[in-house]
């Protein structure tokens, strides 16, 4: 089974803090993604990466950055946390396009971040 | 701009009956559609998908129907079971997204299956 592991289930941070959310996948997937889930807004893509050291902005990248130094690990960074970044953050991975399951994302369990 | 819309935030269905979850989209570039199911405290899991070249795909109790002219898809669950109670997300992929499976998600529908 594909396993996508997010380092923290719950996180509480203060406004202005630098926050790191870590995600590791064990299936050698090329693609990795960060989404946030908010009530009434569904899942929105923040950033994604299709290879080591490669990244692309999603639909709502403002206030976030990412790092992918190794294939299995994709980190989301909140440079200066704000209260409107309180949300459920979901990491996902998928194999490269062309393979049979390329359209399917495998998600971690999520990190509920509260910024006070 | 919500390109994938699920207009019913919640749905309640009796066990054994059919559950029908609806999804509308606006972008004609979408060529692949998926449904994900999410339980509380867990990440979404893939349920079923359909390519734009088809109008129906079936997997056990789950069937997805696609009406391209109406830009509408629906998920049918028959018969509904209490374990189906979850939030269901519709998602769509554009034909021009390249190597990454960049999906656009709807807002979700919370299904409750009652005894």
Tab-separated table of C-alpha atoms in Angstrom:
chain	number	residue	atom	x	y	z
A	1	UNK	CA	0.000	0.000	0.000
A	2	UNK	CA	1.101	3.537	-0.739
A	3	UNK	CA	1.933	5.431	2.401
A	4	UNK	CA	2.022	9.200	2.613
A	5	UNK	CA	3.038	10.354	6.062
A	6	UNK	CA	2.603	13.833	7.444
A	7	UNK	CA	4.790	14.549	10.443
A	8	UNK	CA	2.195	16.202	12.679
A	9	UNK	CA	-1.509	15.571	13.125
A	10	UNK	CA	-2.147	18.802	15.036
A	11	UNK	CA	-0.022	21.925	15.226
A	12	UNK	CA	-0.569	25.200	17.077
A	13	UNK	CA	1.598	28.171	16.154
A	14	UNK	CA	1.681	31.893	16.857
A	15	UNK	CA	1.228	34.655	14.298
A	16	UNK	CA	4.541	35.517	12.664
A	17	UNK	CA	6.213	32.179	13.354
A	18	UNK	CA	7.926	30.238	10.586
A	19	UNK	CA	6.159	26.902	10.196
A	20	UNK	CA	7.393	23.728	8.516
A	21	UNK	CA	5.000	20.971	7.475
A	22	UNK	CA	6.725	17.765	6.434
A	23	UNK	CA	5.498	15.013	4.149
A	24	UNK	CA	7.147	11.731	3.186
A	25	UNK	CA	5.961	9.126	0.658
A	26	UNK	CA	7.313	5.613	0.305
A	27	UNK	CA	6.229	4.694	-3.229
A	28	UNK	CA	8.901	6.436	-5.284
A	29	UNK	CA	6.307	8.778	-6.785
A	30	UNK	CA	7.560	11.598	-8.959
A	31	UNK	CA	4.760	14.047	-8.170
A	32	UNK	CA	3.957	15.548	-4.785
A	33	UNK	CA	1.337	18.109	-3.830
A	34	UNK	CA	0.221	20.328	-0.975
A	35	UNK	CA	-3.476	21.147	-0.622
A	36	UNK	CA	-5.418	22.949	2.059
A	37	UNK	CA	-8.976	22.059	2.959
A	38	UNK	CA	-11.382	24.683	4.278
A	39	UNK	CA	-15.133	24.409	4.931
A	40	UNK	CA	-17.143	25.511	1.920
A	41	UNK	CA	-14.035	25.808	-0.238
A	42	UNK	CA	-13.024	22.183	-0.719
A	43	UNK	CA	-9.414	21.298	-1.448
A	44	UNK	CA	-7.250	23.986	-3.000
A	45	UNK	CA	-3.805	23.373	-4.455
A	46	UNK	CA	-0.992	25.397	-2.892
A	47	UNK	CA	2.130	24.025	-4.600
A	48	UNK	CA	3.199	20.902	-6.410
A	49	UNK	CA	6.464	19.315	-7.458
A	50	UNK	CA	7.034	16.959	-10.386
A	51	UNK	CA	10.688	16.203	-9.636
A	52	UNK	CA	13.409	16.801	-7.083
A	53	UNK	CA	14.161	20.507	-6.749
A	54	UNK	CA	11.328	21.320	-9.179
A	55	UNK	CA	8.228	23.125	-8.015
A	56	UNK	CA	5.259	24.943	-9.456
A	57	UNK	CA	2.698	27.235	-7.923
A	58	UNK	CA	-0.810	25.994	-7.516
A	59	UNK	CA	-3.930	28.091	-7.175
A	60	UNK	CA	-3.172	29.730	-3.804
A	61	UNK	CA	0.631	29.960	-3.311
A	62	UNK	CA	0.720	33.337	-1.562
A	63	UNK	CA	2.313	33.145	1.875
A	64	UNK	CA	3.771	29.681	1.247
A	65	UNK	CA	6.945	28.169	-0.126
A	66	UNK	CA	8.049	24.565	-0.627
A	67	UNK	CA	11.183	22.482	-0.658
A	68	UNK	CA	11.893	19.161	-2.348
A	69	UNK	CA	15.514	18.146	-1.789
A	70	UNK	CA	14.813	14.412	-1.931
A	71	UNK	CA	12.291	12.519	-4.028
A	72	UNK	CA	10.400	11.117	-1.055
A	73	UNK	CA	10.077	14.334	0.948
A	74	UNK	CA	8.092	17.485	0.234
A	75	UNK	CA	7.986	20.308	2.762
A	76	UNK	CA	5.549	23.184	2.987
A	77	UNK	CA	6.845	26.349	4.614
A	78	UNK	CA	4.803	29.197	6.016
A	79	UNK	CA	7.331	32.020	6.125
A	80	UNK	CA	5.349	34.119	8.601
A	81	UNK	CA	2.200	32.384	9.780
A	82	UNK	CA	-1.036	34.347	9.822
A	83	UNK	CA	-4.455	33.522	11.253
A	84	UNK	CA	-5.946	33.061	7.776
A	85	UNK	CA	-3.571	30.137	7.303
A	86	UNK	CA	-5.412	28.166	9.969
A	87	UNK	CA	-6.540	25.148	7.989
A	88	UNK	CA	-6.254	21.422	7.341
A	89	UNK	CA	-3.178	20.796	5.191
A	90	UNK	CA	-3.086	17.690	3.037
A	91	UNK	CA	-0.059	16.278	1.272
A	92	UNK	CA	-0.471	13.948	-1.700
A	93	UNK	CA	1.686	12.057	-4.171
A	94	UNK	CA	1.180	10.402	-7.548
A	95	UNK	CA	3.268	8.570	-10.142
A	96	UNK	CA	4.295	10.312	-13.332
A	97	UNK	CA	1.837	10.647	-16.213
A	98	UNK	CA	1.843	7.699	-18.563
A	99	UNK	CA	1.577	5.060	-15.863
A	100	UNK	CA	-1.798	3.454	-15.301
A	101	UNK	CA	-2.565	5.192	-12.036
A	102	UNK	CA	-1.180	8.551	-13.025
A	103	UNK	CA	-4.395	10.430	-12.370
A	104	UNK	CA	-4.882	9.140	-8.865
A	105	UNK	CA	-3.555	11.027	-5.875
A	106	UNK	CA	-2.604	9.304	-2.646
A	107	UNK	CA	-3.181	11.524	0.364
A	108	UNK	CA	-1.710	11.705	3.838
A	109	UNK	CA	-3.962	12.012	6.888
A	110	UNK	CA	-3.545	15.762	7.095
A	111	UNK	CA	-2.166	18.311	9.546
A	112	UNK	CA	-4.648	20.569	11.305
A	113	UNK	CA	-2.784	23.836	11.781
A	114	UNK	CA	-4.087	26.525	14.108
A	115	UNK	CA	-2.421	29.936	14.002
A	116	UNK	CA	-3.228	32.045	17.056
B	1	UNK	CA	-13.758	31.133	-9.550
B	2	UNK	CA	-15.035	27.693	-8.623
B	3	UNK	CA	-14.529	25.571	-11.721
B	4	UNK	CA	-15.837	22.414	-10.067
B	5	UNK	CA	-19.017	22.803	-8.061
B	6	UNK	CA	-20.894	20.537	-5.732
B	7	UNK	CA	-24.042	22.469	-4.966
B	8	UNK	CA	-25.333	20.188	-2.224
B	9	UNK	CA	-23.217	20.544	0.901
B	10	UNK	CA	-25.006	17.626	2.541
B	11	UNK	CA	-27.233	14.672	1.741
B	12	UNK	CA	-29.046	12.206	3.961
B	13	UNK	CA	-30.136	8.821	2.628
B	14	UNK	CA	-31.644	5.753	4.233
B	15	UNK	CA	-29.626	2.553	4.304
B	16	UNK	CA	-30.370	0.390	1.287
B	17	UNK	CA	-31.525	3.273	-0.876
B	18	UNK	CA	-29.661	4.993	-3.701
B	19	UNK	CA	-27.376	7.949	-2.982
B	20	UNK	CA	-26.865	10.386	-5.848
B	21	UNK	CA	-24.127	12.977	-5.521
B	22	UNK	CA	-23.857	15.658	-8.175
B	23	UNK	CA	-21.013	17.705	-9.579
B	24	UNK	CA	-20.932	20.450	-12.221
B	25	UNK	CA	-17.913	21.903	-13.947
B	26	UNK	CA	-17.318	24.937	-16.103
B	27	UNK	CA	-13.986	24.292	-17.823
B	28	UNK	CA	-14.343	22.417	-21.123
B	29	UNK	CA	-10.621	21.546	-20.946
B	30	UNK	CA	-11.280	18.982	-18.205
B	31	UNK	CA	-10.811	15.484	-19.642
B	32	UNK	CA	-10.723	13.225	-16.598
B	33	UNK	CA	-12.909	13.156	-13.521
B	34	UNK	CA	-12.513	11.460	-10.169
B	35	UNK	CA	-14.437	10.990	-6.956
B	36	UNK	CA	-12.698	10.900	-3.599
B	37	UNK	CA	-14.127	9.921	-0.255
B	38	UNK	CA	-12.963	11.407	3.021
B	39	UNK	CA	-13.594	10.208	6.544
B	40	UNK	CA	-12.925	12.540	9.506
B	41	UNK	CA	-9.271	12.581	10.586
B	42	UNK	CA	-8.180	10.802	7.410
B	43	UNK	CA	-6.956	11.928	4.026
B	44	UNK	CA	-9.203	11.574	0.964
B	45	UNK	CA	-9.072	8.205	-0.768
B	46	UNK	CA	-9.738	7.529	-4.421
B	47	UNK	CA	-13.116	5.990	-5.160
B	48	UNK	CA	-13.828	5.915	-8.894
B	49	UNK	CA	-12.945	7.833	-12.045
B	50	UNK	CA	-14.118	8.403	-15.587
B	51	UNK	CA	-12.487	9.606	-18.752
B	52	UNK	CA	-14.235	12.173	-20.918
B	53	UNK	CA	-14.467	9.631	-23.741
B	54	UNK	CA	-16.892	7.568	-21.665
B	55	UNK	CA	-20.305	8.350	-20.227
B	56	UNK	CA	-20.422	5.700	-17.519
B	57	UNK	CA	-18.043	3.771	-15.310
B	58	UNK	CA	-19.086	1.183	-12.766
B	59	UNK	CA	-17.262	-0.399	-9.854
B	60	UNK	CA	-19.351	-2.552	-7.582
B	61	UNK	CA	-21.904	-0.398	-5.782
B	62	UNK	CA	-20.457	2.796	-7.268
B	63	UNK	CA	-21.284	4.183	-10.710
B	64	UNK	CA	-20.193	7.497	-12.136
B	65	UNK	CA	-22.119	9.088	-15.006
B	66	UNK	CA	-20.730	11.854	-17.195
B	67	UNK	CA	-22.822	14.211	-19.328
B	68	UNK	CA	-20.286	16.258	-21.268
B	69	UNK	CA	-22.802	18.469	-23.022
B	70	UNK	CA	-24.243	19.507	-19.668
B	71	UNK	CA	-20.811	19.548	-17.975
B	72	UNK	CA	-22.284	17.419	-15.247
B	73	UNK	CA	-21.298	14.238	-13.504
B	74	UNK	CA	-22.942	12.215	-10.802
B	75	UNK	CA	-21.953	9.442	-8.432
B	76	UNK	CA	-24.540	6.766	-7.667
B	77	UNK	CA	-24.150	4.490	-4.674
B	78	UNK	CA	-26.495	1.502	-4.636
B	79	UNK	CA	-27.335	0.236	-2.111
B	80	UNK	CA	-26.133	2.829	0.381
B	81	UNK	CA	-24.524	1.534	3.564
B	82	UNK	CA	-23.762	3.260	6.888
B	83	UNK	CA	-20.039	2.933	6.135
B	84	UNK	CA	-20.562	5.178	3.113
B	85	UNK	CA	-21.147	8.137	5.434
B	86	UNK	CA	-18.319	10.513	4.572
B	87	UNK	CA	-17.523	13.657	2.626
B	88	UNK	CA	-17.316	13.089	-1.127
B	89	UNK	CA	-15.196	15.296	-3.352
B	90	UNK	CA	-15.505	15.528	-7.083
B	91	UNK	CA	-12.233	16.364	-8.890
B	92	UNK	CA	-11.263	17.144	-12.462
B	93	UNK	CA	-8.061	17.196	-14.482
B	94	UNK	CA	-7.309	19.407	-17.434
B	95	UNK	CA	-6.045	17.867	-20.672
B	96	UNK	CA	-3.091	20.285	-20.783
B	97	UNK	CA	-1.626	19.789	-17.294
B	98	UNK	CA	1.429	17.894	-18.470
B	99	UNK	CA	3.185	15.349	-16.302
B	100	UNK	CA	1.713	16.271	-12.936
B	101	UNK	CA	-1.795	15.098	-12.117
B	102	UNK	CA	-2.973	18.527	-11.068
B	103	UNK	CA	-6.556	18.154	-9.923
B	104	UNK	CA	-9.219	20.781	-9.290
B	105	UNK	CA	-11.537	19.765	-6.477
B	106	UNK	CA	-15.116	20.630	-5.694
B	107	UNK	CA	-16.302	21.834	-2.296
B	108	UNK	CA	-17.524	18.428	-1.149
B	109	UNK	CA	-20.845	16.830	-0.196
B	110	UNK	CA	-21.317	15.283	3.221
B	111	UNK	CA	-23.289	12.049	2.862
B	112	UNK	CA	-25.021	10.580	5.860
B	113	UNK	CA	-26.528	7.131	5.519
B	114	UNK	CA	-29.104	6.519	8.227
B	115	UNK	CA	-30.350	3.201	9.569
